mmCIF file with all atom_site columns, C-alpha atoms in Angstrom:
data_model
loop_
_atom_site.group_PDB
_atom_site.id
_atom_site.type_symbol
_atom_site.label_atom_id
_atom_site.label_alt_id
_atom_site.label_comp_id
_atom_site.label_asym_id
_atom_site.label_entity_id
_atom_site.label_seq_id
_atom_site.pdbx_PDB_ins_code
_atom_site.Cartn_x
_atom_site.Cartn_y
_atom_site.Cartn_z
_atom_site.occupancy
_atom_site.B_iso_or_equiv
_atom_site.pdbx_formal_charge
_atom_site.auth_seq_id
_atom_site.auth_comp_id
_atom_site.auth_asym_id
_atom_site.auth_atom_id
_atom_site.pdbx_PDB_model_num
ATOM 1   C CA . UNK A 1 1   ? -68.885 9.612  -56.641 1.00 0.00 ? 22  UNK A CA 1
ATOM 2   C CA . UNK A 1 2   ? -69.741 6.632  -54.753 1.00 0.00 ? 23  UNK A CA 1
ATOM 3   C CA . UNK A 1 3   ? -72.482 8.617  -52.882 1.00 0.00 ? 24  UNK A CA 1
ATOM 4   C CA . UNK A 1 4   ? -74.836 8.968  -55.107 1.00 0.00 ? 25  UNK A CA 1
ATOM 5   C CA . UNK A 1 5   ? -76.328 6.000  -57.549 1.00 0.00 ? 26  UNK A CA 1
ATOM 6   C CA . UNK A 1 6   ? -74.793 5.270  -61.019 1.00 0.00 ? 27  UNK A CA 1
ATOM 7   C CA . UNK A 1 7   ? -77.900 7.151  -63.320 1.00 0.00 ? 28  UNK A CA 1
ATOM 8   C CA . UNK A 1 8   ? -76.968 10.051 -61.074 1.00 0.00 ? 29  UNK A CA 1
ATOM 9   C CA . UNK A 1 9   ? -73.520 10.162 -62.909 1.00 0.00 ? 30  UNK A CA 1
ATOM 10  C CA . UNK A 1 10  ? -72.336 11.045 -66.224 1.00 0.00 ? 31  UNK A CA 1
ATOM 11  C CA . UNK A 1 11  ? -70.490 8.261  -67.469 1.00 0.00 ? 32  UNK A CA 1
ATOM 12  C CA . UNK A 1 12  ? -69.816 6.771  -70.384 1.00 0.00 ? 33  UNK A CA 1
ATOM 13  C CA . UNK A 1 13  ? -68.438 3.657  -72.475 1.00 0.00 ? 34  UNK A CA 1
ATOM 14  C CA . UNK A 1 14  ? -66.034 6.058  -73.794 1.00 0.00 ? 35  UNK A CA 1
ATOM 15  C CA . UNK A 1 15  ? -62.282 6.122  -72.326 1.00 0.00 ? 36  UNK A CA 1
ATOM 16  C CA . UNK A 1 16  ? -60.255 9.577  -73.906 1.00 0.00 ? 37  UNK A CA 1
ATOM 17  C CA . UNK A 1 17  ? -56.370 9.610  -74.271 1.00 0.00 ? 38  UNK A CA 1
ATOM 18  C CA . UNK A 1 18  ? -56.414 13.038 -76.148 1.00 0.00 ? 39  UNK A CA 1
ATOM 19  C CA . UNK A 1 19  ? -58.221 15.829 -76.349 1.00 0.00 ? 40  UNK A CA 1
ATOM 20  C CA . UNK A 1 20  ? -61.646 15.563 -78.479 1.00 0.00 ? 41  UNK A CA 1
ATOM 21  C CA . UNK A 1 21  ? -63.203 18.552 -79.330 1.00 0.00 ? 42  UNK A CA 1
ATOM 22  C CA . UNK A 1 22  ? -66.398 16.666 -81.522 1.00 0.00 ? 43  UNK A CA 1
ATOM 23  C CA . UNK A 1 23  ? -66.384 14.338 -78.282 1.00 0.00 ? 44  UNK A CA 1
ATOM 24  C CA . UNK A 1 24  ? -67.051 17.356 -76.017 1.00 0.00 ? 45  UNK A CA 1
ATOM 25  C CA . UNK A 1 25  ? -68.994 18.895 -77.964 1.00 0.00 ? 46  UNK A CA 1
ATOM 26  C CA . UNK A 1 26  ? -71.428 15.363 -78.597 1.00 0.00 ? 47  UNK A CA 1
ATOM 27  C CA . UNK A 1 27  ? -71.350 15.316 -75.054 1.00 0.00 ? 48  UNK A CA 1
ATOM 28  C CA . UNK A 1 28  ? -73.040 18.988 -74.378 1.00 0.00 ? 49  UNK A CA 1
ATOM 29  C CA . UNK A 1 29  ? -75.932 18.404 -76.830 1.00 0.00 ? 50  UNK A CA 1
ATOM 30  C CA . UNK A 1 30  ? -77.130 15.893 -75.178 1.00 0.00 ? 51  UNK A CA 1
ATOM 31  C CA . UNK A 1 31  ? -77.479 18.297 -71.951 1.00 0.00 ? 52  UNK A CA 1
ATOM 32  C CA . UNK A 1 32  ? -80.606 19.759 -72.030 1.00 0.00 ? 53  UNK A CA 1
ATOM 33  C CA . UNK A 1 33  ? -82.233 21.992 -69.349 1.00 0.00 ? 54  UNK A CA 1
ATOM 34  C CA . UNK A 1 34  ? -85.177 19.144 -68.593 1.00 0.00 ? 55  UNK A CA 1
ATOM 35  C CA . UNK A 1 35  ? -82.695 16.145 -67.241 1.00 0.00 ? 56  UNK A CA 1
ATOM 36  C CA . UNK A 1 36  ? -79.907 18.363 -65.502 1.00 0.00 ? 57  UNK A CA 1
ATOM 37  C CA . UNK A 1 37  ? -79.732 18.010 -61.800 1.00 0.00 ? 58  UNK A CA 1
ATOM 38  C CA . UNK A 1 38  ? -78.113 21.234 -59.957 1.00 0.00 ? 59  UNK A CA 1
ATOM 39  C CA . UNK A 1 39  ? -76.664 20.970 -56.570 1.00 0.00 ? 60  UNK A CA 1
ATOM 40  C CA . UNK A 1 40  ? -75.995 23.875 -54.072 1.00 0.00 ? 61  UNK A CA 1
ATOM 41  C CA . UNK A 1 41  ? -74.359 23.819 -50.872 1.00 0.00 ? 62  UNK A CA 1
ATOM 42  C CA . UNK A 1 42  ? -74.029 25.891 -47.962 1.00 0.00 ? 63  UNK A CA 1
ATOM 43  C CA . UNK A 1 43  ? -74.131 26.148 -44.090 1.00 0.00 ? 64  UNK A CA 1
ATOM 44  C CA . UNK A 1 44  ? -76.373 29.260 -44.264 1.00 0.00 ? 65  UNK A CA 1
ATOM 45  C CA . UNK A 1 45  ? -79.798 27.878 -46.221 1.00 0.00 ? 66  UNK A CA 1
ATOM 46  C CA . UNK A 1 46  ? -82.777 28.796 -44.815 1.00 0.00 ? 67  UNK A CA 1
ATOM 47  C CA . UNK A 1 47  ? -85.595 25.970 -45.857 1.00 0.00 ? 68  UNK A CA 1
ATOM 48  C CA . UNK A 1 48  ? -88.986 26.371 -44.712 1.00 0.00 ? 69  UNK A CA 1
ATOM 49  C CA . UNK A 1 49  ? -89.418 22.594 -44.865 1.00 0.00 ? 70  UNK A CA 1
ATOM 50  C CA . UNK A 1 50  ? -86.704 20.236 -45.223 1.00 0.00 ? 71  UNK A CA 1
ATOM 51  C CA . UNK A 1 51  ? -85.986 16.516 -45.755 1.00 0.00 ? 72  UNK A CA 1
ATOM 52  C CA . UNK A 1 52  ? -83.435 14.943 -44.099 1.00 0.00 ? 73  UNK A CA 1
ATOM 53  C CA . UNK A 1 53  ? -81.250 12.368 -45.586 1.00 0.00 ? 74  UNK A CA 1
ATOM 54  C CA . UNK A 1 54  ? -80.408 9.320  -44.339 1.00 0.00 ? 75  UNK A CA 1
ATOM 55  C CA . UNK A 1 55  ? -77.405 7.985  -44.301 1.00 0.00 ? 76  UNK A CA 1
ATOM 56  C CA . UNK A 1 56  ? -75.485 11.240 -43.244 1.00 0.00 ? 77  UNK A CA 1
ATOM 57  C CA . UNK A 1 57  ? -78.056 13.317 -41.563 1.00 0.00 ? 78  UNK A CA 1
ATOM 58  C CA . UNK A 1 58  ? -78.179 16.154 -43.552 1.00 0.00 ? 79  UNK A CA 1
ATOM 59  C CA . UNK A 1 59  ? -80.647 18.459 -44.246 1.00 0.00 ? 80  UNK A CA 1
ATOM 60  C CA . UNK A 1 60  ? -82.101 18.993 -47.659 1.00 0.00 ? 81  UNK A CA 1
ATOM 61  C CA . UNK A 1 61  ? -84.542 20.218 -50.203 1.00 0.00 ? 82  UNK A CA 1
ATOM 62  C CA . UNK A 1 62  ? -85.669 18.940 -53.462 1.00 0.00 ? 83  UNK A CA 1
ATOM 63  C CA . UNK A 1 63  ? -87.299 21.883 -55.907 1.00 0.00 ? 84  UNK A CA 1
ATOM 64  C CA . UNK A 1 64  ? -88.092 22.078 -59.752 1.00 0.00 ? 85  UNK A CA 1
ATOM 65  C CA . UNK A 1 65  ? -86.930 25.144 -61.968 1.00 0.00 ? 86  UNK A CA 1
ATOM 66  C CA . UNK A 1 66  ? -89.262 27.474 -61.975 1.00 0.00 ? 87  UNK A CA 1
ATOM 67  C CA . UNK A 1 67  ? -90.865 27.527 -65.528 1.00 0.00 ? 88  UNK A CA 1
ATOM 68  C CA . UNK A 1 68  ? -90.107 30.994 -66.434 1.00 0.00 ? 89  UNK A CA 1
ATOM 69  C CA . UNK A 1 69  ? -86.053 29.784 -66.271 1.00 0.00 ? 90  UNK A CA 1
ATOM 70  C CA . UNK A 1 70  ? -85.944 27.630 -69.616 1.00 0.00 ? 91  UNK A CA 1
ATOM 71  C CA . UNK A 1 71  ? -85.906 30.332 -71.944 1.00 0.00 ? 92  UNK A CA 1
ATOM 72  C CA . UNK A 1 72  ? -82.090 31.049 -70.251 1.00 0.00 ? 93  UNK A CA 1
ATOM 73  C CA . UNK A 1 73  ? -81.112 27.362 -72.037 1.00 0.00 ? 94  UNK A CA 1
ATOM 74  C CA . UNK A 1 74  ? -82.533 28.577 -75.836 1.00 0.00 ? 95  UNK A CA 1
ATOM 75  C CA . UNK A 1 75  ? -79.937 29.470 -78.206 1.00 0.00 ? 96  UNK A CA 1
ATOM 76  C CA . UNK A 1 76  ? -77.132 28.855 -76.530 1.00 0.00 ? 97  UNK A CA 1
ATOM 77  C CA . UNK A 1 77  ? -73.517 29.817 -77.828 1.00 0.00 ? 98  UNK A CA 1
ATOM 78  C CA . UNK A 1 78  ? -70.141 28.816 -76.786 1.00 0.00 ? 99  UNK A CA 1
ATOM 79  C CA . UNK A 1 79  ? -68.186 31.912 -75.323 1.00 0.00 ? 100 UNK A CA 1
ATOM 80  C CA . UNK A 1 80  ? -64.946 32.531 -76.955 1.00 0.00 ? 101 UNK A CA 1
ATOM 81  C CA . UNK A 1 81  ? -63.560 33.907 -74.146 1.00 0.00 ? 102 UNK A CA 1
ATOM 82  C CA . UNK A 1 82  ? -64.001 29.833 -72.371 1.00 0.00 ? 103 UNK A CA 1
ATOM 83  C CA . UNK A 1 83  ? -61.354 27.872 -73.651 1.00 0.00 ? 104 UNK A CA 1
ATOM 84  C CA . UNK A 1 84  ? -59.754 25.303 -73.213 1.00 0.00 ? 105 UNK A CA 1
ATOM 85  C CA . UNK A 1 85  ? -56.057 25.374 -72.316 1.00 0.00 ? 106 UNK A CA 1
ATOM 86  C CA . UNK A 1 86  ? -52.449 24.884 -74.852 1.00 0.00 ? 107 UNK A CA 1
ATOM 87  C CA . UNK A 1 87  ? -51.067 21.803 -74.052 1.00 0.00 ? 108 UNK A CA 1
ATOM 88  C CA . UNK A 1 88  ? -48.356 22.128 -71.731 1.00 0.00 ? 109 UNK A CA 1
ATOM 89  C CA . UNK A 1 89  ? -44.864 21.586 -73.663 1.00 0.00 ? 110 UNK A CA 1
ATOM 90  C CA . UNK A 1 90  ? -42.826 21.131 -70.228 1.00 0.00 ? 111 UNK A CA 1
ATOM 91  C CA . UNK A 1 91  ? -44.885 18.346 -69.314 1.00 0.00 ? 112 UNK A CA 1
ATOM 92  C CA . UNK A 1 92  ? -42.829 15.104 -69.727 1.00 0.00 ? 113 UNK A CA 1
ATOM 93  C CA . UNK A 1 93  ? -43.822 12.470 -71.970 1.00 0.00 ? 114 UNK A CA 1
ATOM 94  C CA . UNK A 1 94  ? -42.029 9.549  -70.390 1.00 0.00 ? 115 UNK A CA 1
ATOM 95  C CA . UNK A 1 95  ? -42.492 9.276  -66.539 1.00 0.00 ? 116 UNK A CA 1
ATOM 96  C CA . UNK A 1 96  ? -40.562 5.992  -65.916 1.00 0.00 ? 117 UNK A CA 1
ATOM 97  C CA . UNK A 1 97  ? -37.961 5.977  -62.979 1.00 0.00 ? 118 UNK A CA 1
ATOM 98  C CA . UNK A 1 98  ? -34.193 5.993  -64.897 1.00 0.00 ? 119 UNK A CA 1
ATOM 99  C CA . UNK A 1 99  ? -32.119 3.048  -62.060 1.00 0.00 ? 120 UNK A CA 1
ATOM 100 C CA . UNK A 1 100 ? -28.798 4.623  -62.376 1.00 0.00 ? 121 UNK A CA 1
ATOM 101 C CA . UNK A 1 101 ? -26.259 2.199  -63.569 1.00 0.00 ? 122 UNK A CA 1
ATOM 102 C CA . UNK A 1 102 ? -24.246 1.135  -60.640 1.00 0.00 ? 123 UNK A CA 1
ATOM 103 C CA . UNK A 1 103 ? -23.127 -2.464 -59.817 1.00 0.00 ? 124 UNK A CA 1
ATOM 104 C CA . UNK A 1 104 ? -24.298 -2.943 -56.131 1.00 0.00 ? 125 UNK A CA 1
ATOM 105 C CA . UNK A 1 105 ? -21.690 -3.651 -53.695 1.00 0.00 ? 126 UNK A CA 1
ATOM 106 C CA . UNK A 1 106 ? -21.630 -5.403 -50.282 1.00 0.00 ? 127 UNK A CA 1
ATOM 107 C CA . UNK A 1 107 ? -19.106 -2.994 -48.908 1.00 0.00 ? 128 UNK A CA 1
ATOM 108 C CA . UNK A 1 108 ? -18.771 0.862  -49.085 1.00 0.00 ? 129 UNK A CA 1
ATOM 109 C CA . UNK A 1 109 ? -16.529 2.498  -50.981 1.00 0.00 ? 130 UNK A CA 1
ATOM 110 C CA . UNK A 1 110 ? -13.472 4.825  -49.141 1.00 0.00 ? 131 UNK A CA 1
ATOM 111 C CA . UNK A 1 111 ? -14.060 8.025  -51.026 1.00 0.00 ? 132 UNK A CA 1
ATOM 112 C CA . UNK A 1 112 ? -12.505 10.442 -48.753 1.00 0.00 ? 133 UNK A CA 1
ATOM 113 C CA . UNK A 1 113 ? -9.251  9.981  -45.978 1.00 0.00 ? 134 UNK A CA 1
ATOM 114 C CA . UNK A 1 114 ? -7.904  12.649 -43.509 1.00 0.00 ? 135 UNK A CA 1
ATOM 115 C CA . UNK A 1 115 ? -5.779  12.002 -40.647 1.00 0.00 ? 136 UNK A CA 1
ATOM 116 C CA . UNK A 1 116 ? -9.208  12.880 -38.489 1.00 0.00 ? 137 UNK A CA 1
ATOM 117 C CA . UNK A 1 117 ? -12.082 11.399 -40.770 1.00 0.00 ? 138 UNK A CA 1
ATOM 118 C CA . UNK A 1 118 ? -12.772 8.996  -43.363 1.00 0.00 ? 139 UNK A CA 1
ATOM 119 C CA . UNK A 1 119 ? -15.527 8.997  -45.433 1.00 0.00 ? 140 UNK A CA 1
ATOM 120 C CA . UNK A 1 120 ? -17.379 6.672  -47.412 1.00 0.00 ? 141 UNK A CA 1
ATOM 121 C CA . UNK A 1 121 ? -20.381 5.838  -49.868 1.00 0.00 ? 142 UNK A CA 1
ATOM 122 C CA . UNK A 1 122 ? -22.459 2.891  -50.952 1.00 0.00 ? 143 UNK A CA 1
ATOM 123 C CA . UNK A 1 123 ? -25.641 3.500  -52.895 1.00 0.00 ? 144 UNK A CA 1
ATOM 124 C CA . UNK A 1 124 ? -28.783 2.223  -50.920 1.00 0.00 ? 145 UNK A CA 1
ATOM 125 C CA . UNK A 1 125 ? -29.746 -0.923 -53.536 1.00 0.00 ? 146 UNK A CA 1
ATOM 126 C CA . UNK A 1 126 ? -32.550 -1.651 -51.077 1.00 0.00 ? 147 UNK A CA 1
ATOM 127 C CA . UNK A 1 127 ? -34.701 1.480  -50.876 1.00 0.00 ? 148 UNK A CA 1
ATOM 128 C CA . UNK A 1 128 ? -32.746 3.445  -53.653 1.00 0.00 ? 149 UNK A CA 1
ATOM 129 C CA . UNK A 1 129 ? -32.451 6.578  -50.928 1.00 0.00 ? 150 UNK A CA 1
ATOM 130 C CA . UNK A 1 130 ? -29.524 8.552  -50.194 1.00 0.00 ? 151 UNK A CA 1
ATOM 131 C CA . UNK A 1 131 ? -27.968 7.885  -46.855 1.00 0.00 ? 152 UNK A CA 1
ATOM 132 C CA . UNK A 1 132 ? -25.629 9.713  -44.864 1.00 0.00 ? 153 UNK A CA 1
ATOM 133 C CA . UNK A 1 133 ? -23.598 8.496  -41.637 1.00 0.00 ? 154 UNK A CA 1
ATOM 134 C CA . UNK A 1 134 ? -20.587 10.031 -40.101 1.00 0.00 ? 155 UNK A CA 1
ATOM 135 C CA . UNK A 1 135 ? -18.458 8.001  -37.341 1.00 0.00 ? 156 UNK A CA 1
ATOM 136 C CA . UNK A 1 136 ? -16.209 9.696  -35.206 1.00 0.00 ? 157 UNK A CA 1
ATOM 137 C CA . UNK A 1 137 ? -13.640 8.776  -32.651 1.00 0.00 ? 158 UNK A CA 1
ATOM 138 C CA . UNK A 1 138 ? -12.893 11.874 -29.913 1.00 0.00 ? 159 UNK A CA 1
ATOM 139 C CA . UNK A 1 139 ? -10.364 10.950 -27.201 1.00 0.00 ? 160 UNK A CA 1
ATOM 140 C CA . UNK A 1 140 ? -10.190 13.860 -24.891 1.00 0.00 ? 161 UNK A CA 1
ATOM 141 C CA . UNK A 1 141 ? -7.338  13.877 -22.237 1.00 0.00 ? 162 UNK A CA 1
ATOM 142 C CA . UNK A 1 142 ? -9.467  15.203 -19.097 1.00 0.00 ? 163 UNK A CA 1
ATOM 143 C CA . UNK A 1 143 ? -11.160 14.004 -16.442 1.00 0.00 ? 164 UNK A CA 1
ATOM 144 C CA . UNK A 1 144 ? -14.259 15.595 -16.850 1.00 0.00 ? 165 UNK A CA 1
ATOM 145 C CA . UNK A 1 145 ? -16.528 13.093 -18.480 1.00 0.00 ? 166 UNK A CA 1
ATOM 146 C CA . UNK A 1 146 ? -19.949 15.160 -18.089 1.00 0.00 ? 167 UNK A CA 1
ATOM 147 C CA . UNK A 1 147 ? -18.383 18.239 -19.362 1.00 0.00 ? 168 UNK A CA 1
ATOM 148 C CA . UNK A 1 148 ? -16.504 16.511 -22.262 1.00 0.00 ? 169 UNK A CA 1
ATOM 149 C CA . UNK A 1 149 ? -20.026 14.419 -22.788 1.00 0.00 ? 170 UNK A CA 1
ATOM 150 C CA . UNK A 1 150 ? -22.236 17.709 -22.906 1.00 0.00 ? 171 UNK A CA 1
ATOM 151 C CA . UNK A 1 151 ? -19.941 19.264 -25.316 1.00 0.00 ? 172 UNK A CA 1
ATOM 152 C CA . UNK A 1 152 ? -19.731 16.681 -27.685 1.00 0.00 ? 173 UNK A CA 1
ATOM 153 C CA . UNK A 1 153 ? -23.383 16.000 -27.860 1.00 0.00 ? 174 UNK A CA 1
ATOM 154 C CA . UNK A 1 154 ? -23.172 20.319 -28.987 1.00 0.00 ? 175 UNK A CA 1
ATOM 155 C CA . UNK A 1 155 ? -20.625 19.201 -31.448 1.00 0.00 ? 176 UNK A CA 1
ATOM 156 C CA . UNK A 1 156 ? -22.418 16.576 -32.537 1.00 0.00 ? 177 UNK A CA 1
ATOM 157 C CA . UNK A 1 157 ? -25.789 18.491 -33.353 1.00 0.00 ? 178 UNK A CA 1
ATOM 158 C CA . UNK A 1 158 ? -23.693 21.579 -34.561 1.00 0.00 ? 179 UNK A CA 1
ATOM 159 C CA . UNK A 1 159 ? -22.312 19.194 -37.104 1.00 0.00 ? 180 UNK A CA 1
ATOM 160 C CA . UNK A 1 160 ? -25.596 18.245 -38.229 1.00 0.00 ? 181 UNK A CA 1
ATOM 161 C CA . UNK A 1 161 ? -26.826 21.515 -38.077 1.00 0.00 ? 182 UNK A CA 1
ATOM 162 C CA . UNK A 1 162 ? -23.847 22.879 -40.758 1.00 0.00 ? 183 UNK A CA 1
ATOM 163 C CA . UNK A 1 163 ? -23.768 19.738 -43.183 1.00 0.00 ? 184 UNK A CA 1
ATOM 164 C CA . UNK A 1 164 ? -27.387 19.381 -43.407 1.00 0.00 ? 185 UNK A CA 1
ATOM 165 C CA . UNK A 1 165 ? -27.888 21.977 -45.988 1.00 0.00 ? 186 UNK A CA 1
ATOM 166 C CA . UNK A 1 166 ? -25.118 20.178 -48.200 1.00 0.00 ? 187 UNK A CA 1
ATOM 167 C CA . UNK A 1 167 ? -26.184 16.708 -48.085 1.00 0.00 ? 188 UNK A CA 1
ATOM 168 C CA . UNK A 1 168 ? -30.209 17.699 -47.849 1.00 0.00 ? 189 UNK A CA 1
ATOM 169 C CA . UNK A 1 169 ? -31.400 15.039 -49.846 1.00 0.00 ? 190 UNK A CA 1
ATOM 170 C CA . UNK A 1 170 ? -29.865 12.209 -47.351 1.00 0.00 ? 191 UNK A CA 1
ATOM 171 C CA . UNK A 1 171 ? -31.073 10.806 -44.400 1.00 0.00 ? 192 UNK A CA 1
ATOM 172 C CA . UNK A 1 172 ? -28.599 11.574 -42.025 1.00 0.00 ? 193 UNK A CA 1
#
């Protein structure tokens, strides 16, 4: 809106919280065919002579209604079929972000122990986002360290691949 100058507007000193049907309908009496400004826009126009604005160099044209269109304003009557709306009864009433009531800790917590993995968890106090990290320790008893190197870089993303779906909400 900050194109075009403030009497250009509609505006008001009004500020709504709920819906006000006498509001609305105070506000479309005082619309009246002689102060209404209609814009159109399209890349196809054909003007036989055009202004051209300045700012954005774009090509316009400025005409009045003809005077056989105000009879189309006269007696005019709401359409039952135009409506507005039922308020929406899944929409929540209380937005506010619920902190989950956890005591931050300096050091993760062992949640899980094998004989090949451990795994632990410490909520994110910092940016309150779910983080994932797995550490592993492969020895392999070859001596082929490219080979060994190549397949556990497969593992690795294979891993990822599988355990993504079940931990989708961390950052892994």
């Amino acid at each position: 809106m900050n194109v075009y100058e403030p009497e250009d507007s509609l505006m008001g000193s009004y500020l709504f919280f709920s819906f006000d049907l006498n509001a609305i309908l105070e506000g479309i009496s005082f619309l009246a065919f002689d102060n209404v400004n209609i814009m159109l826009g399209s890349h196809n126009f054909q003007f036989e002579k055009f202004e051209t604005e300045f700012w954005f160099d774009i090509n316009y044209t400025s005409e009045e209604f003809p005077s056989s269109w105000p009879h189309f304003s006269q007696n005019f009557e709401i359409s039952p079929t135009m409506f507005l709306p039922k308020p929406n009864i899944f929409m929540p009433s209380c937005i506010e972000l619920i902190l989950p009531d956890i005591q931050p800790s300096s050091i993760p917590e062992l949640i899980m122990n094998t004989n090949n993995c451990r795994l632990y968890y410490m909520y994110d106090s910092v940016y309150k986002l779910p983080k994932c990290v797995f550490n592993f320790c492969l020895r392999f008893s070859t001596n082929q360290p490219e080979k060994m190197h190549a397949l556990l870089y497969l593992y690795c993303f294979s891993f990822t691949f599988l355990y993504q779906e079940k931990i989708y909400e961390a950052e892994m």
